[in-house]
Amino acid sequence: MIILNRPQTDPFFNLAAEEFLIKNTTEPLFMLWQNTPSVVVGKHQNALKEINLKFLKEKNIPVIRRISGGGTVFHDLGNLNYSFINFGHRESLVNFKKYSQPIVDVLQKMGVDAQLIGKSDLKIKGLKFSGNASHVYKNKVLHHGTLLFSSELNILNNSIKVSEINFSDKAVQSNRSTVTNIQSHLKEALSIEEFKQKIIDFVMTSFPETEIRYFTKTEIEEIQKLADEKYKSWEWNFGYSPRYQYSAKFRFNDKTISFKLTVKNGEIESCHFDLNTNAIIKKLEGFLTGSLHQSLALATIYDTNTKLFKELGLDKNVFLKTFIG
């Protein structure tokens, strides 16, 4: 097994690296890596439904979609991510217990009662510190998970603190759990780098003929290209979301107007307003239909139709908050 040393902390690069490696590696891999603050959503999730968009914009925290399923997680430099890429028969590739067990063993050797609870969560005394997910490509599996060591839990909770009342869809939903940091359960003080080394030492002891290597210059260039073209794109991070309906209300002419947007591949394919016979409302409906359901596109609609929105009595901030959250 190869232990791939990944010092990069750019979340776009690191998520792209997972895809690049599972498609190109010819040897089993183990990796530990960290990201600067970011929110990572599962492949089959509605990104807007899973996040606190206003908070993330204020904190300049990016949202990135990964290639594996499962729920939304928060990364920062107090969180350590681990990944295995392995080979096998397709029907037996996904095995959460097998790939999370080394983490459990390391922590139990340190006197921490870590356990795999349910399908994919690692917990200490009922508190979650690790979420895990898998992705299969041909005869290979990527298993990866978070390890909350000394993360900013307040920022984590605010980043994924959402209201579900505006969305209706069949997307995968996150299973919200009360979380904890590993560091607070240790009997002796330990830095995240020391914890990382303990895991590496355990893997090197457990797997024969293990060696450490780094990305080559060519690999870095190819991964960066994938990061720039895919993982930084709105189309992948938000547009890939399953079809959904977004509902909300606003006041117009002393009446409460309810509306529903139907969004597919990030584009508003239809919209329905209670007061759909009103000429001003019908104009708004026309501008929205076919637009991307994103802040930039909606802001452009507002900026190019200020007279219409003045008649509606909606300022820009209220319009954006109402129509995208």
Short mmCIF file of C-alpha atoms in Angstrom, two decimals:
data_model
loop_
_atom_site.label_atom_id
_atom_site.label_comp_id
_atom_site.label_asym_id
_atom_site.label_seq_id
_atom_site.Cartn_x
_atom_site.Cartn_y
_atom_site.Cartn_z
CA MET A 1 0.00 0.00 0.00
CA ILE A 2 1.10 3.54 -0.79
CA ILE A 3 0.67 6.29 1.80
CA LEU A 4 0.26 9.43 -0.26
CA ASN A 5 1.44 12.50 1.61
CA ARG A 6 -0.91 15.37 0.72
CA PRO A 7 0.18 18.69 2.26
CA GLN A 8 -2.20 20.71 0.07
CA THR A 9 -5.07 22.38 1.97
CA ASP A 10 -7.00 23.84 -0.98
CA PRO A 11 -10.43 22.12 -0.79
CA PHE A 12 -11.01 22.36 -4.55
CA PHE A 13 -7.70 20.65 -5.25
CA ASN A 14 -8.24 18.00 -2.60
CA LEU A 15 -11.72 17.02 -3.78
CA ALA A 16 -10.45 16.87 -7.36
CA ALA A 17 -7.54 14.70 -6.18
CA GLU A 18 -9.97 12.05 -4.91
CA GLU A 19 -11.56 11.73 -8.36
CA PHE A 20 -8.22 11.79 -10.16
CA LEU A 21 -6.72 9.13 -7.91
CA ILE A 22 -9.56 6.62 -8.04
CA LYS A 23 -9.55 6.82 -11.82
CA ASN A 24 -5.78 6.61 -12.26
CA THR A 25 -4.12 4.75 -9.41
CA THR A 26 -2.77 1.27 -10.05
CA GLU A 27 -1.97 0.60 -6.39
CA PRO A 28 -3.95 0.70 -3.12
CA LEU A 29 -3.66 4.09 -1.41
CA PHE A 30 -4.07 5.58 2.04
CA MET A 31 -4.16 9.33 2.57
CA LEU A 32 -4.56 11.88 5.33
CA TRP A 33 -5.37 15.43 4.29
CA GLN A 34 -6.82 18.72 5.52
CA ASN A 35 -8.83 21.54 4.00
CA THR A 36 -9.20 25.19 4.81
CA PRO A 37 -12.79 26.00 5.89
CA SER A 38 -15.29 24.56 3.41
CA VAL A 39 -18.61 22.76 3.27
CA VAL A 40 -18.65 19.51 1.29
CA VAL A 41 -21.99 18.14 0.08
CA GLY A 42 -22.73 14.60 -1.05
CA LYS A 43 -23.03 13.81 -4.75
CA HIS A 44 -26.80 13.34 -4.68
CA GLN A 45 -27.75 16.24 -2.41
CA ASN A 46 -29.53 19.53 -3.04
CA ALA A 47 -26.69 21.85 -2.02
CA LEU A 48 -28.92 24.87 -1.29
CA LYS A 49 -31.08 22.81 1.05
CA GLU A 50 -28.10 21.61 3.09
CA ILE A 51 -26.34 24.90 3.83
CA ASN A 52 -26.73 28.23 5.56
CA LEU A 53 -26.06 30.26 2.41
CA LYS A 54 -26.09 33.67 4.10
CA PHE A 55 -23.60 32.60 6.78
CA LEU A 56 -21.26 30.94 4.28
CA LYS A 57 -21.23 34.06 2.10
CA GLU A 58 -20.43 36.25 5.10
CA LYS A 59 -17.55 33.96 6.11
CA ASN A 60 -16.40 33.39 2.52
CA ILE A 61 -16.64 29.61 2.98
CA PRO A 62 -16.97 27.68 -0.30
CA VAL A 63 -19.43 24.87 -0.98
CA ILE A 64 -18.04 21.92 -2.95
CA ARG A 65 -19.70 18.72 -4.16
CA ARG A 66 -17.78 15.46 -3.82
CA ILE A 67 -18.08 12.31 -5.94
CA SER A 68 -19.28 10.09 -3.08
CA GLY A 69 -22.79 9.95 -1.67
CA GLY A 70 -23.88 10.62 1.88
CA GLY A 71 -24.46 13.83 3.76
CA THR A 72 -22.98 17.29 4.15
CA VAL A 73 -19.83 17.80 6.23
CA PHE A 74 -17.74 20.73 7.37
CA HIS A 75 -13.97 20.86 6.90
CA ASP A 76 -11.41 23.14 8.49
CA LEU A 77 -7.79 22.78 9.58
CA GLY A 78 -8.95 21.27 12.86
CA ASN A 79 -10.48 18.39 10.91
CA LEU A 80 -8.42 15.55 9.47
CA ASN A 81 -9.74 13.64 6.46
CA TYR A 82 -8.70 10.08 5.72
CA SER A 83 -9.09 8.15 2.47
CA PHE A 84 -8.55 4.59 1.32
CA ILE A 85 -8.56 3.58 -2.34
CA ASN A 86 -8.57 -0.17 -2.85
CA PHE A 87 -9.28 -2.85 -5.43
CA GLY A 88 -11.67 -5.82 -5.35
CA HIS A 89 -14.83 -7.45 -6.67
CA ARG A 90 -17.51 -4.86 -7.34
CA GLU A 91 -20.15 -6.51 -5.14
CA SER A 92 -17.91 -6.40 -2.05
CA LEU A 93 -16.03 -3.12 -2.56
CA VAL A 94 -18.09 -0.96 -0.19
CA ASN A 95 -17.29 -1.91 3.40
CA PHE A 96 -17.65 0.85 5.99
CA LYS A 97 -16.55 -1.32 8.92
CA LYS A 98 -13.37 -2.51 7.18
CA TYR A 99 -12.11 0.96 6.28
CA SER A 100 -13.17 2.78 9.45
CA GLN A 101 -11.78 0.08 11.77
CA PRO A 102 -8.16 1.35 11.65
CA ILE A 103 -9.36 4.72 12.97
CA VAL A 104 -11.35 3.02 15.73
CA ASP A 105 -8.33 0.88 16.63
CA VAL A 106 -5.97 3.88 16.83
CA LEU A 107 -8.33 5.77 19.12
CA GLN A 108 -9.02 2.77 21.34
CA LYS A 109 -5.26 2.25 21.76
CA MET A 110 -5.19 5.85 22.98
CA GLY A 111 -7.91 5.10 25.54
CA VAL A 112 -10.76 6.69 23.57
CA ASP A 113 -13.91 4.56 23.29
CA ALA A 114 -14.60 5.18 19.60
CA GLN A 115 -17.22 3.02 17.87
CA LEU A 116 -18.84 2.62 14.47
CA ILE A 117 -22.52 3.39 15.03
CA GLY A 118 -25.02 2.58 12.30
CA LYS A 119 -23.75 2.43 8.75
CA SER A 120 -21.24 5.24 8.53
CA ASP A 121 -20.82 7.30 11.72
CA LEU A 122 -17.97 7.07 14.20
CA LYS A 123 -18.92 8.24 17.68
CA ILE A 124 -17.48 8.74 21.15
CA LYS A 125 -20.01 8.45 23.99
CA GLY A 126 -22.83 8.90 21.50
CA LEU A 127 -21.32 12.02 19.93
CA LYS A 128 -20.32 11.97 16.27
CA PHE A 129 -16.76 12.84 15.26
CA SER A 130 -16.60 11.17 11.85
CA GLY A 131 -18.89 10.83 8.85
CA ASN A 132 -17.93 8.35 6.13
CA ALA A 133 -18.83 7.81 2.48
CA SER A 134 -17.82 5.60 -0.45
CA HIS A 135 -17.60 5.82 -4.22
CA VAL A 136 -17.09 2.91 -6.60
CA TYR A 137 -15.27 3.26 -9.93
CA LYS A 138 -14.93 0.06 -11.98
CA ASN A 139 -13.06 -2.39 -9.70
CA LYS A 140 -11.95 0.29 -7.22
CA VAL A 141 -13.49 1.87 -4.15
CA LEU A 142 -12.82 5.22 -2.53
CA HIS A 143 -13.68 5.24 1.15
CA HIS A 144 -13.20 8.53 2.95
CA GLY A 145 -14.23 10.14 6.19
CA THR A 146 -13.86 13.20 8.37
CA LEU A 147 -12.11 13.17 11.75
CA LEU A 148 -13.12 16.15 13.86
CA PHE A 149 -10.07 16.72 16.03
CA SER A 150 -10.12 20.38 17.05
CA SER A 151 -12.60 21.92 14.62
CA GLU A 152 -14.49 25.17 15.16
CA LEU A 153 -17.77 23.50 16.10
CA ASN A 154 -19.65 26.79 16.31
CA ILE A 155 -18.78 27.57 12.69
CA LEU A 156 -19.59 23.98 11.73
CA ASN A 157 -23.05 24.19 13.28
CA ASN A 158 -23.79 27.58 11.72
CA SER A 159 -22.58 26.48 8.28
CA ILE A 160 -25.05 23.61 8.02
CA LYS A 161 -27.85 25.12 10.09
CA VAL A 162 -30.68 25.27 7.56
CA SER A 163 -34.43 25.56 7.24
CA GLU A 164 -36.07 22.82 5.19
CA ILE A 165 -39.42 24.56 4.78
CA ASN A 166 -38.57 26.12 1.39
CA PHE A 167 -37.53 22.94 -0.43
CA SER A 168 -39.29 19.84 -1.72
CA ASP A 169 -37.19 17.17 -3.43
CA LYS A 170 -36.06 13.56 -3.45
CA ALA A 171 -32.41 14.39 -2.81
CA VAL A 172 -30.33 12.61 -0.17
CA GLN A 173 -30.73 14.41 3.14
CA SER A 174 -28.05 14.77 5.79
CA ASN A 175 -28.55 12.99 9.09
CA ARG A 176 -27.87 15.74 11.62
CA SER A 177 -26.04 14.62 14.76
CA THR A 178 -24.51 16.28 17.79
CA VAL A 179 -20.78 16.40 17.14
CA THR A 180 -17.64 16.40 19.25
CA ASN A 181 -13.91 16.90 18.82
CA ILE A 182 -11.55 13.97 19.42
CA GLN A 183 -9.15 16.27 21.27
CA SER A 184 -11.59 16.81 24.13
CA HIS A 185 -11.67 13.05 24.86
CA LEU A 186 -7.90 12.46 24.99
CA LYS A 187 -6.23 11.61 28.29
CA GLU A 188 -3.05 13.41 27.21
CA ALA A 189 -2.75 16.60 25.15
CA LEU A 190 -1.97 15.94 21.50
CA SER A 191 -1.65 18.18 18.45
CA ILE A 192 -3.39 17.29 15.20
CA GLU A 193 0.02 16.61 13.62
CA GLU A 194 0.86 14.15 16.41
CA PHE A 195 -2.53 12.48 15.96
CA LYS A 196 -1.92 12.27 12.22
CA GLN A 197 1.44 10.57 12.83
CA LYS A 198 -0.16 8.00 15.14
CA ILE A 199 -2.55 7.01 12.35
CA ILE A 200 0.28 6.80 9.80
CA ASP A 201 2.34 4.64 12.18
CA PHE A 202 -0.62 2.31 12.69
CA VAL A 203 -1.26 1.96 8.95
CA MET A 204 2.41 1.28 8.25
CA THR A 205 2.42 -1.44 10.91
CA SER A 206 -0.89 -2.97 9.77
CA PHE A 207 -0.25 -3.11 6.03
CA PRO A 208 2.87 -4.88 4.68
CA GLU A 209 5.26 -3.24 2.22
CA THR A 210 3.90 0.26 2.83
CA GLU A 211 5.78 3.21 1.36
CA ILE A 212 5.25 6.97 1.40
CA ARG A 213 5.20 9.10 -1.73
CA TYR A 214 4.09 12.57 -2.85
CA PHE A 215 2.21 13.83 -5.89
CA THR A 216 4.36 14.22 -8.98
CA LYS A 217 4.49 17.54 -10.82
CA THR A 218 2.37 16.05 -13.62
CA GLU A 219 -0.24 14.75 -11.17
CA ILE A 220 -0.49 18.16 -9.50
CA GLU A 221 -1.02 19.85 -12.87
CA GLU A 222 -3.74 17.38 -13.91
CA ILE A 223 -5.52 17.59 -10.56
CA GLN A 224 -5.41 21.40 -10.62
CA LYS A 225 -6.92 21.37 -14.11
CA LEU A 226 -9.77 19.15 -12.88
CA ALA A 227 -10.25 21.41 -9.85
CA ASP A 228 -10.42 24.54 -12.01
CA GLU A 229 -12.73 23.07 -14.65
CA LYS A 230 -15.10 21.03 -12.46
CA TYR A 231 -14.76 21.52 -8.72
CA LYS A 232 -14.78 25.32 -8.86
CA SER A 233 -17.79 25.37 -11.18
CA TRP A 234 -21.29 26.37 -10.15
CA GLU A 235 -22.61 23.70 -12.53
CA TRP A 236 -21.05 20.90 -10.46
CA ASN A 237 -21.41 22.32 -6.97
CA PHE A 238 -25.00 23.58 -7.30
CA GLY A 239 -26.37 22.83 -10.77
CA TYR A 240 -25.84 19.09 -10.34
CA SER A 241 -28.46 19.03 -7.56
CA PRO A 242 -31.47 16.77 -8.18
CA ARG A 243 -34.69 18.42 -9.41
CA TYR A 244 -36.37 20.38 -6.62
CA GLN A 245 -39.14 22.84 -5.85
CA TYR A 246 -38.51 26.03 -3.92
CA SER A 247 -41.44 27.78 -2.23
CA ALA A 248 -41.71 31.10 -0.41
CA LYS A 249 -43.91 34.20 0.04
CA PHE A 250 -43.68 37.97 -0.31
CA ARG A 251 -45.98 40.98 0.17
CA PHE A 252 -47.42 42.82 -2.84
CA ASN A 253 -50.30 45.34 -2.84
CA ASP A 254 -51.10 44.47 0.78
CA LYS A 255 -51.45 40.80 -0.14
CA THR A 256 -49.27 37.79 0.65
CA ILE A 257 -48.19 36.17 -2.61
CA SER A 258 -47.07 32.54 -2.48
CA PHE A 259 -44.91 31.13 -5.25
CA LYS A 260 -43.20 27.90 -6.24
CA LEU A 261 -40.13 27.52 -8.46
CA THR A 262 -39.37 24.18 -10.10
CA VAL A 263 -35.63 23.84 -10.67
CA LYS A 264 -33.83 21.24 -12.79
CA ASN A 265 -30.05 21.14 -13.32
CA GLY A 266 -29.88 24.48 -11.54
CA GLU A 267 -32.27 26.17 -14.00
CA ILE A 268 -35.74 27.47 -13.15
CA GLU A 269 -37.89 25.47 -15.57
CA SER A 270 -41.20 26.83 -14.31
CA CYS A 271 -42.65 29.13 -11.69
CA HIS A 272 -46.14 29.56 -10.33
CA PHE A 273 -47.54 32.53 -8.40
CA ASP A 274 -50.87 32.76 -6.57
CA LEU A 275 -51.63 36.05 -8.31
CA ASN A 276 -50.64 34.85 -11.78
CA THR A 277 -53.23 37.01 -13.58
CA ASN A 278 -51.54 40.23 -12.49
CA ALA A 279 -49.51 41.80 -15.33
CA ILE A 280 -46.55 42.70 -13.09
CA ILE A 281 -46.44 39.19 -11.60
CA LYS A 282 -46.60 37.66 -15.08
CA LYS A 283 -43.62 39.79 -16.14
CA LEU A 284 -41.66 38.54 -13.14
CA GLU A 285 -42.62 34.97 -14.00
CA GLY A 286 -41.28 35.48 -17.51
CA PHE A 287 -37.95 36.85 -16.29
CA LEU A 288 -37.46 34.00 -13.81
CA THR A 289 -38.33 31.12 -16.14
CA GLY A 290 -35.15 29.83 -17.77
CA SER A 291 -32.86 31.66 -15.33
CA LEU A 292 -30.33 29.87 -13.17
CA HIS A 293 -31.42 29.56 -9.54
CA GLN A 294 -28.35 31.32 -8.21
CA SER A 295 -27.65 34.65 -6.55
CA LEU A 296 -25.67 36.10 -9.46
CA ALA A 297 -28.35 35.31 -12.05
CA LEU A 298 -31.16 36.64 -9.85
CA ALA A 299 -29.15 39.78 -9.06
CA THR A 300 -28.76 40.38 -12.80
CA ILE A 301 -32.51 40.04 -13.28
CA TYR A 302 -33.02 42.63 -10.55
CA ASP A 303 -30.41 45.06 -11.90
CA THR A 304 -31.85 44.99 -15.42
CA ASN A 305 -35.48 45.36 -14.29
CA THR A 306 -35.36 47.83 -11.41
CA LYS A 307 -38.62 49.51 -12.48
CA LEU A 308 -40.48 46.20 -12.23
CA PHE A 309 -39.14 45.50 -8.75
CA LYS A 310 -39.98 49.04 -7.64
CA GLU A 311 -43.57 48.32 -8.65
CA LEU A 312 -43.40 45.05 -6.71
CA GLY A 313 -42.04 46.87 -3.67
CA LEU A 314 -39.04 44.53 -3.41
CA ASP A 315 -35.55 45.85 -2.78
CA LYS A 316 -32.61 43.78 -3.99
CA ASN A 317 -31.72 42.16 -0.68
CA VAL A 318 -35.31 41.17 0.05
CA PHE A 319 -35.72 39.78 -3.47
CA LEU A 320 -32.60 37.62 -3.20
CA LYS A 321 -33.45 36.41 0.31
CA THR A 322 -37.00 35.57 -0.76
CA PHE A 323 -36.17 33.80 -4.02
CA ILE A 324 -33.06 31.85 -3.04
CA GLY A 325 -32.83 32.04 0.75
#
